[in-house]
PDB file of C-alpha atoms in Angstrom:
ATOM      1  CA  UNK A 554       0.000   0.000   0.000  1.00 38.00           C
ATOM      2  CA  UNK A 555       1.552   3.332  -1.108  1.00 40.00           C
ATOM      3  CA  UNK A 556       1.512   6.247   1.374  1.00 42.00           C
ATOM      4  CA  UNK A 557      -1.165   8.994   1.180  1.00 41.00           C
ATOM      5  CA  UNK A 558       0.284  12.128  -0.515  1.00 41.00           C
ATOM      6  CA  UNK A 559      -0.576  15.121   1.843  1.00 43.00           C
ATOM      7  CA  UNK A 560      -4.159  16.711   1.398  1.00 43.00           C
ATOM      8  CA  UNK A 561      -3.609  19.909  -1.022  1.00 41.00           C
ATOM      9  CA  UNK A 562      -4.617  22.259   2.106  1.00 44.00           C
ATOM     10  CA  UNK A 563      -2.245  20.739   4.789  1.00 48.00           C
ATOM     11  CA  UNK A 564       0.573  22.633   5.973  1.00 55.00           C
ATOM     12  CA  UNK A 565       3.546  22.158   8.044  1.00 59.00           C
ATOM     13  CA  UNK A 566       5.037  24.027  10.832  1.00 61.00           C
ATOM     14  CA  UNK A 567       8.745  25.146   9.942  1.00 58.00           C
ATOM     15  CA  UNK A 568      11.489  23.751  11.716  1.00 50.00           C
ATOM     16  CA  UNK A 569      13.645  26.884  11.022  1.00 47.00           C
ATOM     17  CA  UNK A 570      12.700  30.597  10.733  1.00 47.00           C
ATOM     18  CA  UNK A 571      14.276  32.759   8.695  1.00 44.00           C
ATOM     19  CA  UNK A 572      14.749  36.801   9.233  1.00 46.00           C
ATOM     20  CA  UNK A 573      11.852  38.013   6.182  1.00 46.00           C
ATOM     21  CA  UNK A 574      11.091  41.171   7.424  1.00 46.00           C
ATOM     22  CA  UNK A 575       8.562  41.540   4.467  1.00 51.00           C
ATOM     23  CA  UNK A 576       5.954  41.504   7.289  1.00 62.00           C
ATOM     24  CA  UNK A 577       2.668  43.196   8.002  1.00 76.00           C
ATOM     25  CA  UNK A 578       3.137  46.755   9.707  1.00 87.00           C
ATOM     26  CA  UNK A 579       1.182  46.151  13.238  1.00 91.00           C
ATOM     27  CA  UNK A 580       0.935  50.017  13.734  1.00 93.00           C
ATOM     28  CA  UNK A 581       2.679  52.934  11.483  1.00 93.00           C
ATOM     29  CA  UNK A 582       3.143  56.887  12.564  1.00 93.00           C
ATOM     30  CA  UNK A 583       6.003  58.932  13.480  1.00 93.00           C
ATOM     31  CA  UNK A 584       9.525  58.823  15.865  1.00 93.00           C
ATOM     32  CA  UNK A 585       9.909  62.016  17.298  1.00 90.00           C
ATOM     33  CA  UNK A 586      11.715  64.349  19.716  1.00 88.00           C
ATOM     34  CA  UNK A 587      12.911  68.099  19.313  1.00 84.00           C
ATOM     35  CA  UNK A 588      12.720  68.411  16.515  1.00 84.00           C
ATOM     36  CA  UNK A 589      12.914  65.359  14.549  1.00 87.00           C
ATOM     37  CA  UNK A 590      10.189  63.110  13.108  1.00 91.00           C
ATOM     38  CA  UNK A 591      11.007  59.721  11.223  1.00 93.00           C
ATOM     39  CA  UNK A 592       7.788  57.822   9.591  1.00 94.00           C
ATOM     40  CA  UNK A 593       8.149  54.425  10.641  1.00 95.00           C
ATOM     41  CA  UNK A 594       6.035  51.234  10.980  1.00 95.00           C
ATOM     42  CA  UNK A 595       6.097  48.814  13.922  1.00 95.00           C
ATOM     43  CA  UNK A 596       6.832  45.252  12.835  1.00 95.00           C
ATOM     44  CA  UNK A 597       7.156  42.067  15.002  1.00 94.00           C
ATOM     45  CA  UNK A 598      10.231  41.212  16.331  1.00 94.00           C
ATOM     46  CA  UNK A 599       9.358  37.661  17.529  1.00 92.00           C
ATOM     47  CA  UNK A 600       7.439  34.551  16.642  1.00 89.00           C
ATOM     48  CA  UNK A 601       6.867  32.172  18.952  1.00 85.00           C
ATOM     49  CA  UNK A 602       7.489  28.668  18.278  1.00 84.00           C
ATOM     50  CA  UNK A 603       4.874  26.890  19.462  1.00 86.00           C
ATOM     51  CA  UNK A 604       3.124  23.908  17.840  1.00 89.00           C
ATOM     52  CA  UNK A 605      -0.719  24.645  18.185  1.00 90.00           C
ATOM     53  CA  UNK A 606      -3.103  21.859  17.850  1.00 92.00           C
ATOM     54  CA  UNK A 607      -6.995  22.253  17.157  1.00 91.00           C
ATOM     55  CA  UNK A 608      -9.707  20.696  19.084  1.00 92.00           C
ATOM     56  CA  UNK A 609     -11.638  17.651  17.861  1.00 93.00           C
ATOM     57  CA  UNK A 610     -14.827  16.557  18.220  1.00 92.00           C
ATOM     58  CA  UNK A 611     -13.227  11.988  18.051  1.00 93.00           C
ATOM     59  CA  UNK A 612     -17.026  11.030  16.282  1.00 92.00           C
ATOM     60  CA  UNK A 613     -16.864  13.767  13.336  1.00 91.00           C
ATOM     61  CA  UNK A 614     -13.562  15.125  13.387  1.00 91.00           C
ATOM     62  CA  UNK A 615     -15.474  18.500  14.125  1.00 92.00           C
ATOM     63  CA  UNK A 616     -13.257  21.589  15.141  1.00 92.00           C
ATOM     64  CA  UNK A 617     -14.913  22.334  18.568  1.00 90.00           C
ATOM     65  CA  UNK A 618     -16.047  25.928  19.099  1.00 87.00           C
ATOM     66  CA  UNK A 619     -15.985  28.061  22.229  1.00 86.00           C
ATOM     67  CA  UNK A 620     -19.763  29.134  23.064  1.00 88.00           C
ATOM     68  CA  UNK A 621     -20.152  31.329  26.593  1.00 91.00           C
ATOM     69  CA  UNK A 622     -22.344  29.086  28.437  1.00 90.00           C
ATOM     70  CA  UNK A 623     -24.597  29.897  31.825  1.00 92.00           C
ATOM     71  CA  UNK A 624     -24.503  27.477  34.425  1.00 90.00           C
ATOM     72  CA  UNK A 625     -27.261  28.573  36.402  1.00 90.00           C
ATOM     73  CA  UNK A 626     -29.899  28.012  33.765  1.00 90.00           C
ATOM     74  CA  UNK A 627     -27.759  25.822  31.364  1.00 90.00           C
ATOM     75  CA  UNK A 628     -27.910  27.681  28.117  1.00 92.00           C
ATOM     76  CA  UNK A 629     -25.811  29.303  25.844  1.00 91.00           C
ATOM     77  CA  UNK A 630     -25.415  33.135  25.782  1.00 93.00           C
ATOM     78  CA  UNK A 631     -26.366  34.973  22.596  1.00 91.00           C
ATOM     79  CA  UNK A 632     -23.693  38.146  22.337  1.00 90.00           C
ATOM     80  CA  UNK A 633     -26.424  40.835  22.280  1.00 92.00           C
ATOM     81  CA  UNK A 634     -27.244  38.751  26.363  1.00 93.00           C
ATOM     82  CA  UNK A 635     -23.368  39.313  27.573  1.00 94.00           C
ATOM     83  CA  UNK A 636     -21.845  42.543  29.414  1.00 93.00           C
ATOM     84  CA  UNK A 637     -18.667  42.809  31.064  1.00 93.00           C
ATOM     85  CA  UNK A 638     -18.554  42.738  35.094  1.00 94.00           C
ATOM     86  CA  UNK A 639     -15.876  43.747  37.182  1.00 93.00           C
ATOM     87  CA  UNK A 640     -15.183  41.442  40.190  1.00 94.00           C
ATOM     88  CA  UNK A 641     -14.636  42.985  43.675  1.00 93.00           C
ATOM     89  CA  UNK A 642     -15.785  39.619  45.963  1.00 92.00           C
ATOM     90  CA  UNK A 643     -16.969  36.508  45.750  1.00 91.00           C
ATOM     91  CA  UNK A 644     -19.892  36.423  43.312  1.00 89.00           C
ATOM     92  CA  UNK A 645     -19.909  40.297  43.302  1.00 93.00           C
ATOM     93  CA  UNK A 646     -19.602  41.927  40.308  1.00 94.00           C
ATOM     94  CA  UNK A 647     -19.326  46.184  39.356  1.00 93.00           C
ATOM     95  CA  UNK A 648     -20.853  46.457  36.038  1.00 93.00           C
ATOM     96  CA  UNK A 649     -19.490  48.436  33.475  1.00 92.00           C
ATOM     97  CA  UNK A 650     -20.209  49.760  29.646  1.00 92.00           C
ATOM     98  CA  UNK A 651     -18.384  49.632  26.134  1.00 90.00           C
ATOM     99  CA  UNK A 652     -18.974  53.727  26.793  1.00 91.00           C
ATOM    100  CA  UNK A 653     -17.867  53.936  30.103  1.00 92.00           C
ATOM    101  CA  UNK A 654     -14.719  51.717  28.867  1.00 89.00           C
ATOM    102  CA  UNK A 655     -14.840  54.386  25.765  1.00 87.00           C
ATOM    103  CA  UNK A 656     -14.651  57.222  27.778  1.00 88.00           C
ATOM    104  CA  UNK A 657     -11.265  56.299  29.645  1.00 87.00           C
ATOM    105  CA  UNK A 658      -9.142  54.771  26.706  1.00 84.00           C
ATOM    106  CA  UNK A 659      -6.626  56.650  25.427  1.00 84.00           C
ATOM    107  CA  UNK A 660      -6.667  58.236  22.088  1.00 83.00           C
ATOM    108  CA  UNK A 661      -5.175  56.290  18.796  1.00 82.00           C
ATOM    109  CA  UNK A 662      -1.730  57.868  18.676  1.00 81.00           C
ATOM    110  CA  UNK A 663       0.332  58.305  15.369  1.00 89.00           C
ATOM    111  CA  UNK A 664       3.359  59.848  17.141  1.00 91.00           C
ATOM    112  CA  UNK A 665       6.252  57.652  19.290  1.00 93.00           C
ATOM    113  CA  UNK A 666       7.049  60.918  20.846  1.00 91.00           C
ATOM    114  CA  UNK A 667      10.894  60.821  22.981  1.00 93.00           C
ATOM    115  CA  UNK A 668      10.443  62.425  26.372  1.00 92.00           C
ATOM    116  CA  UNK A 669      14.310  61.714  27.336  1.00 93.00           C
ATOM    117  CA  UNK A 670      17.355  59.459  26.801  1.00 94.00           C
ATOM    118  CA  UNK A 671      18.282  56.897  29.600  1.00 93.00           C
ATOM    119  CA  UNK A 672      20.924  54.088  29.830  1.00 92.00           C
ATOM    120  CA  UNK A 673      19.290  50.867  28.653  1.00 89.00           C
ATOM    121  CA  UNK A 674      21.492  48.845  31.522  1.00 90.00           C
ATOM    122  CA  UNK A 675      19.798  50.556  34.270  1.00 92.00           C
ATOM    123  CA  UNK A 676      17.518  49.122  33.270  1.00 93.00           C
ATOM    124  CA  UNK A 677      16.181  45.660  35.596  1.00 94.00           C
ATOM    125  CA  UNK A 678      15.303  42.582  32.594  1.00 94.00           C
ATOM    126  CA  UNK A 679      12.544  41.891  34.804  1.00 95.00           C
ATOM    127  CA  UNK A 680      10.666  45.779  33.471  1.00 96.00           C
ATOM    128  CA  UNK A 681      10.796  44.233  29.652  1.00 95.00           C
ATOM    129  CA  UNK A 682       7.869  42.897  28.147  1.00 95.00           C
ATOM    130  CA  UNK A 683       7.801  42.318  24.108  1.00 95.00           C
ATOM    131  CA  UNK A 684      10.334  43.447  21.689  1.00 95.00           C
ATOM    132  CA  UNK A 685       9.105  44.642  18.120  1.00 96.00           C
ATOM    133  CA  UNK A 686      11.389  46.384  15.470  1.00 96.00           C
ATOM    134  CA  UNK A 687      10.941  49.912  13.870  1.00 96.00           C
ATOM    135  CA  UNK A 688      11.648  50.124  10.158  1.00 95.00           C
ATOM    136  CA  UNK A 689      11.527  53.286   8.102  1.00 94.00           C
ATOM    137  CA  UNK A 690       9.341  54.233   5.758  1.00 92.00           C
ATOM    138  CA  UNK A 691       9.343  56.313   2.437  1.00 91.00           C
ATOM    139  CA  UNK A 692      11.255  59.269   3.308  1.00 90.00           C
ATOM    140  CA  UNK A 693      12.531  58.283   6.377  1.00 91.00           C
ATOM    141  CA  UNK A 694      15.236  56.356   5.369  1.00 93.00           C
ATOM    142  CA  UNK A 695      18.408  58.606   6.033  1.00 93.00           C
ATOM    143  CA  UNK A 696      17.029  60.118   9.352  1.00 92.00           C
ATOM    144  CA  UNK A 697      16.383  56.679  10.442  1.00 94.00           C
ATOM    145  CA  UNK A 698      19.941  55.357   9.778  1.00 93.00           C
ATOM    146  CA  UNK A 699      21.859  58.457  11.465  1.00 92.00           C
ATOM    147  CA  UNK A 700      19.194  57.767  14.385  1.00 92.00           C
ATOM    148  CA  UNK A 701      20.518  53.972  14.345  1.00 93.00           C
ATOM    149  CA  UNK A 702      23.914  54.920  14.534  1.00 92.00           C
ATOM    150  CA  UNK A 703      23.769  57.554  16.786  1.00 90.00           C
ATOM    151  CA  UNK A 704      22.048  55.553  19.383  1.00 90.00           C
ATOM    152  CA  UNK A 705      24.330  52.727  18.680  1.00 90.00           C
ATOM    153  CA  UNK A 706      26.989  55.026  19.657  1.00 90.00           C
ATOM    154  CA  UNK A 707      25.883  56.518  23.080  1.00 90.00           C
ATOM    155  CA  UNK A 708      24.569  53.417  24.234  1.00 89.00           C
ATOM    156  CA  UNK A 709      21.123  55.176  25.002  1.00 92.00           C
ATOM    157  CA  UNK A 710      17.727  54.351  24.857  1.00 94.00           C
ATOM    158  CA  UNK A 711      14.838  56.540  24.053  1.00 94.00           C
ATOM    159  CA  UNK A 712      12.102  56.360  26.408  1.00 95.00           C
ATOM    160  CA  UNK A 713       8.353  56.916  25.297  1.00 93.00           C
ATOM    161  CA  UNK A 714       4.499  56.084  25.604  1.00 90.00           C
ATOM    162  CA  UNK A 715       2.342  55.777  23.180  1.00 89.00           C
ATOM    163  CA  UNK A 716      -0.992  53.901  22.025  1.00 90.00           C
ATOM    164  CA  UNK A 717      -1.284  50.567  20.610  1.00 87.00           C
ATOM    165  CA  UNK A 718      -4.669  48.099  20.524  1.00 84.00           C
ATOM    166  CA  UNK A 719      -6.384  50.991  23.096  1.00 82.00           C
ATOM    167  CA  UNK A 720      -3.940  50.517  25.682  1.00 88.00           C
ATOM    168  CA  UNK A 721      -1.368  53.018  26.550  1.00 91.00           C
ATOM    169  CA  UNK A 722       2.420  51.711  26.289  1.00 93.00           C
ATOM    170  CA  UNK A 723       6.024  52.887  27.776  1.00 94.00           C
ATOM    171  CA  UNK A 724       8.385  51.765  25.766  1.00 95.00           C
ATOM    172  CA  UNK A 725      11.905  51.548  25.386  1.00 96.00           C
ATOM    173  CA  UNK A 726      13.524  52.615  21.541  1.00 96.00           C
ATOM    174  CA  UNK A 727      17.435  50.939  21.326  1.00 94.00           C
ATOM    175  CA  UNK A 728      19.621  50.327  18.479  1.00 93.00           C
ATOM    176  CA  UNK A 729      20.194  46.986  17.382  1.00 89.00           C
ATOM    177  CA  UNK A 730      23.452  46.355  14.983  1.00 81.00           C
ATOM    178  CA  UNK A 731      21.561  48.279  12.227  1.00 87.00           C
ATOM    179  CA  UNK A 732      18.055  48.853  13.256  1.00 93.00           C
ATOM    180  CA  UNK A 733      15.818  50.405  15.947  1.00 95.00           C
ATOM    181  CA  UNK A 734      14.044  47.847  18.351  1.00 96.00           C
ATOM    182  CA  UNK A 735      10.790  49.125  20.484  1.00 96.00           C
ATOM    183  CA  UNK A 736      10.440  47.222  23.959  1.00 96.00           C
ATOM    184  CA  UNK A 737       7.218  47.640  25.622  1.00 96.00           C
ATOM    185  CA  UNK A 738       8.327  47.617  29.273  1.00 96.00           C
ATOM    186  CA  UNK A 739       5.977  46.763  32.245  1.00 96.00           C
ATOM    187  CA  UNK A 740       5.114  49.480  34.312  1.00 94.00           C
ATOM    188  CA  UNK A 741       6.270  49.502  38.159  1.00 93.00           C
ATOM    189  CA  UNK A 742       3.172  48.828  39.817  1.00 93.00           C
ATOM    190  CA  UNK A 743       2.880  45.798  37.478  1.00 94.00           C
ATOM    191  CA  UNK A 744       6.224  44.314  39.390  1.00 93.00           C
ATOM    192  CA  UNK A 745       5.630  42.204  42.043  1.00 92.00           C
ATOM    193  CA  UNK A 746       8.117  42.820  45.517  1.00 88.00           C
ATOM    194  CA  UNK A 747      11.091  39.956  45.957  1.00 85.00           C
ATOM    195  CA  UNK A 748      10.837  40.989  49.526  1.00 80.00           C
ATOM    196  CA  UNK A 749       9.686  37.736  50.581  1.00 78.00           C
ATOM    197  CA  UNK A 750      11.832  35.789  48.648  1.00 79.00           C
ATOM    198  CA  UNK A 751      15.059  37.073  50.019  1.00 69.00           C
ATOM    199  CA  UNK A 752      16.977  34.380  52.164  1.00 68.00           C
ATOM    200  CA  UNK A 753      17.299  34.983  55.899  1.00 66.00           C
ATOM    201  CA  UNK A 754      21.205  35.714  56.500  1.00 68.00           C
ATOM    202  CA  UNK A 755      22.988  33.611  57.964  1.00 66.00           C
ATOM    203  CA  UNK A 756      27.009  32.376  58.010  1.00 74.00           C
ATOM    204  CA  UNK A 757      28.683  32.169  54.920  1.00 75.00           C
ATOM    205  CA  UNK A 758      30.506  29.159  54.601  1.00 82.00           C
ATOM    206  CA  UNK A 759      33.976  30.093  52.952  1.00 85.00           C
ATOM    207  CA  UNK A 760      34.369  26.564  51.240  1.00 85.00           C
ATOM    208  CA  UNK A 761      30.965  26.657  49.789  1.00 85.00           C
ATOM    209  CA  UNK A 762      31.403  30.218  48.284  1.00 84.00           C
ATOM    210  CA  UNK A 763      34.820  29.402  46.762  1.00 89.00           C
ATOM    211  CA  UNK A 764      33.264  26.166  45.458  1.00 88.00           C
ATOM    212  CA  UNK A 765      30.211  28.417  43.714  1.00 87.00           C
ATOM    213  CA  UNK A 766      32.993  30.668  42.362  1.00 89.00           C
ATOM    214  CA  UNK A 767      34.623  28.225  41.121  1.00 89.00           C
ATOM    215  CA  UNK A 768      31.576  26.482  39.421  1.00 90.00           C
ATOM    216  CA  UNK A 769      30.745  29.981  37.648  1.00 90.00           C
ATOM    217  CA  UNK A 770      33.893  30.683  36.223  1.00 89.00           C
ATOM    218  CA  UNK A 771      34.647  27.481  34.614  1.00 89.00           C
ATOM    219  CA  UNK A 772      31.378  27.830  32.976  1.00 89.00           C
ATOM    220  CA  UNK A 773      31.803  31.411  31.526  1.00 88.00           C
ATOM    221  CA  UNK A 774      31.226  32.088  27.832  1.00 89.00           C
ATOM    222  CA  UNK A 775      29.813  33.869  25.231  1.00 88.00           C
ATOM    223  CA  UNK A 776      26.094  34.620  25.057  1.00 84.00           C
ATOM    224  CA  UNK A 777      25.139  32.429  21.377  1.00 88.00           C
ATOM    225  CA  UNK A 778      21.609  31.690  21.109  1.00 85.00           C
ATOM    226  CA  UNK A 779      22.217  29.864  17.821  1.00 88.00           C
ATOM    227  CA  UNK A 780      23.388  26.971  19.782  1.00 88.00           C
ATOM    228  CA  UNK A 781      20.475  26.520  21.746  1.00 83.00           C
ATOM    229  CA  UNK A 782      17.264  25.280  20.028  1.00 85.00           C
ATOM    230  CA  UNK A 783      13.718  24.162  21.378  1.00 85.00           C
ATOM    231  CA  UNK A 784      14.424  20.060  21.009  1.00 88.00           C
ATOM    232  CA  UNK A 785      10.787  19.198  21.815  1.00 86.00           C
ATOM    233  CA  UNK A 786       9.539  21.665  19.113  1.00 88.00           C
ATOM    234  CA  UNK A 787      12.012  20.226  16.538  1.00 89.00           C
ATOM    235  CA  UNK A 788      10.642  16.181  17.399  1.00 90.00           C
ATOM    236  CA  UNK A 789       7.188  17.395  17.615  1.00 89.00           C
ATOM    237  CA  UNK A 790       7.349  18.880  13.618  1.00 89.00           C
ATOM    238  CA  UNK A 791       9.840  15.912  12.498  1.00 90.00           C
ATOM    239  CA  UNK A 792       6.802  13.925  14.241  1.00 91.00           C
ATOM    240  CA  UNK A 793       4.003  16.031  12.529  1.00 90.00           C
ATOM    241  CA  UNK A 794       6.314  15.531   8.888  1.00 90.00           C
ATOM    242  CA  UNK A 795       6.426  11.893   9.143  1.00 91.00           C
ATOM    243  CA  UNK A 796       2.969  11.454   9.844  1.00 89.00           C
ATOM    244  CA  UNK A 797       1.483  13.390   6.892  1.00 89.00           C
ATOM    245  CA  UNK A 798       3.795  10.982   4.521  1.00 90.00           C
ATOM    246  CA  UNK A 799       1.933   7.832   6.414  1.00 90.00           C
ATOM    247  CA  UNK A 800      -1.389   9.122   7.261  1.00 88.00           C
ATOM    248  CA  UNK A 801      -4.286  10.295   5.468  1.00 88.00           C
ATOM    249  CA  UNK A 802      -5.672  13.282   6.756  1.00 87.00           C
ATOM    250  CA  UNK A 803      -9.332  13.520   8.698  1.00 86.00           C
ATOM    251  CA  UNK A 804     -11.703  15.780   7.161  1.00 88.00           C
ATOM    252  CA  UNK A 805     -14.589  17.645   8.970  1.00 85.00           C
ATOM    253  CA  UNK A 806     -18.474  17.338   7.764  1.00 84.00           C
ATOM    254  CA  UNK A 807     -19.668  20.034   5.865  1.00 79.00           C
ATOM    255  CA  UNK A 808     -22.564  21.114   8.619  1.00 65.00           C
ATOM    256  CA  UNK A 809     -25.648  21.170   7.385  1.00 63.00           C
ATOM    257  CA  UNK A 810     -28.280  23.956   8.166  1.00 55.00           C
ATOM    258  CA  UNK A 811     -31.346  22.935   9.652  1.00 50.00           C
ATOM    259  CA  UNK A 812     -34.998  25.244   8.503  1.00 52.00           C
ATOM    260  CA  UNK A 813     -35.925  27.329  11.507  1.00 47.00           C
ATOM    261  CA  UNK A 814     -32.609  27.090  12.845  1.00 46.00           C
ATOM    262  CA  UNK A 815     -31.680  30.270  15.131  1.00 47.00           C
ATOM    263  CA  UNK A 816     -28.076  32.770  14.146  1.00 46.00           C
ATOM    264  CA  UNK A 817     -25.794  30.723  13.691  1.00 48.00           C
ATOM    265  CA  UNK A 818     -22.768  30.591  16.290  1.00 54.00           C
ATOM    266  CA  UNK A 819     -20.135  32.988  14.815  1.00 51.00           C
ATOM    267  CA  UNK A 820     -17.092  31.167  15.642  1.00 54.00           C
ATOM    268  CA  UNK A 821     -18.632  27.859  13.763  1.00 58.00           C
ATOM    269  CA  UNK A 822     -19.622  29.590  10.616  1.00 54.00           C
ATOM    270  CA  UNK A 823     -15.921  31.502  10.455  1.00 53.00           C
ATOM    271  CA  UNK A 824     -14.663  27.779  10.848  1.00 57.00           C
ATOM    272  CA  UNK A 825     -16.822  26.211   7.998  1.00 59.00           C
ATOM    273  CA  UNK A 826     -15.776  29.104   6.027  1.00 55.00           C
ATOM    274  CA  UNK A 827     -12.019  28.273   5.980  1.00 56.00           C
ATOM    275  CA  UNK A 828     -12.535  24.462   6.101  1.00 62.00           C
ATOM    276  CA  UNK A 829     -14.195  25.397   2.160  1.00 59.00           C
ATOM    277  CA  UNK A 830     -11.723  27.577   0.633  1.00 51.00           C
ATOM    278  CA  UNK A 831      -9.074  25.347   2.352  1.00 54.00           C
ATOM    279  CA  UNK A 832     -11.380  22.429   0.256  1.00 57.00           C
ATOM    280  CA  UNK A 833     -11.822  24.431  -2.987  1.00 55.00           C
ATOM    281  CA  UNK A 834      -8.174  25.307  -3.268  1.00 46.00           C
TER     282      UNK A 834
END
């Protein structure tokens, strides 16, 4: 028996990621302080390498779709029936509005606007959050490369808020070897206190610190990341691989609408969209 080619709309997770920044601008607007102002667009600076795997209904095959359901009468919740609660106890809830939440977001913002300059290693890892890249624009190109180099120079980081997805950011603008990162840093009130994880002092024993010395130094080297790689992630896709040249793939019944039948559940008819143009192509 010959192995079953791969269906026409399967496709494979990568094992290796290249650096294509021909990627889709997340946000674009303006770098700015004094008076400069370089048009730029906000690109992602990571993907994440995770393996995702869909839900299955084992009888059908059936992607499984995520429906709000009420416990206390045992239904499921139409989207015109659900509003947004705020919990301050058990069971007790503040309600709020999509104009009350209206009327305290921040303004879309088209400007990364530099209130000063500050040294990037006084800065504590544990403040970063996610890294994106800033690439210039039409127009923009020269400023932006004399702003890369400069900032490569001094060591400095530009530090800013601005808006991104209705939520205000501070953010950290560095130089990379030839480009300008953005780090969205956390703000302090978001970092928890190490207070109570501090050990109680106590005697230092002089063999045991010369013995952790000793361990750390014959272990110094180089940060390379290339050398490291996710080894579950790489048998998981050589996994995946091998099993779409053995296996033929499951396919999910077309649904069929029943007369009378109420709106249909949004999240179900987005899914039997793409299972048909993955079909048709």
């Amino acid at each position: 028996m010959k192995n079953p080619r791969p269906h026409p709309g399967t496709s494979m997770p990568s094992s290796s990621r290249g650096n294509d920044m021909a990627v889709h601008g997340i946000w674009s607007g303006t770098i700015s302080f004094s008076l400069v102002a370089i048009p730029v667009q906000l690109v992602k600076a990571v993907e994440p390498g995770r393996v995702s795997f869909h839900l299955l209904h084992s009888k059908d095959y059936s992607p499984l779709a995520r429906s709000m359901f009420c416990p206390k009468e045992g239904v499921l919740v139409p989207p015109e029936e659900i509003i947004r609660g705020f919990e301050i106890g058990p069971d007790q809830f503040i309600l709020i509005t999509d104009e009350e939440l209206e009327s305290v977001s921040p303004e879309r913002s088209r400007t990364i606007e530099i209130v000063e300059f500050i040294d990037m290693q006084e800065v504590d890892p544990i403040y970063y959050d996610h890294p994106y890249y800033l690439v210039p624009t039409k127009g923009g190109e020269k400023a932006y490369r004399l702003l890369v180099e400069v900032m490569r120079r001094t060591n400095k980081a530009g530090l800013a808020k601005f808006v991104l997805h209705e939520r205000e950011y501070l953010v950290a603008v560095k130089s990379t070897e030839s480009a300008l990162a953005l780090i969205t840093l956390h703000y302090s009130e978001e970092i928890l206190s190490d207070a109570d994880i501090e050990p109680q002092e106590g005697k230092i024993d002089a063999e045991e610190k010369s013995r952790i010395k000793k361990g750390i130094k014959t272990r110094l080297a180089d940060f390379t990341p290339e050398q490291y790689a996710d080894e579950r992630r790489k048998k998981l896709v050589d996994l995946l691989k091998q099993k779409v040249k053995e296996q033929a793939p499951v396919e999910a019944p077309v649904a069929e609408e029943e007369e009378g039948a109420g709106p249909p559940d949004l999240i179900a008819a987005l899914e039997e969209s793409m299972r048909r143009v993955k079909k048709n192509r």
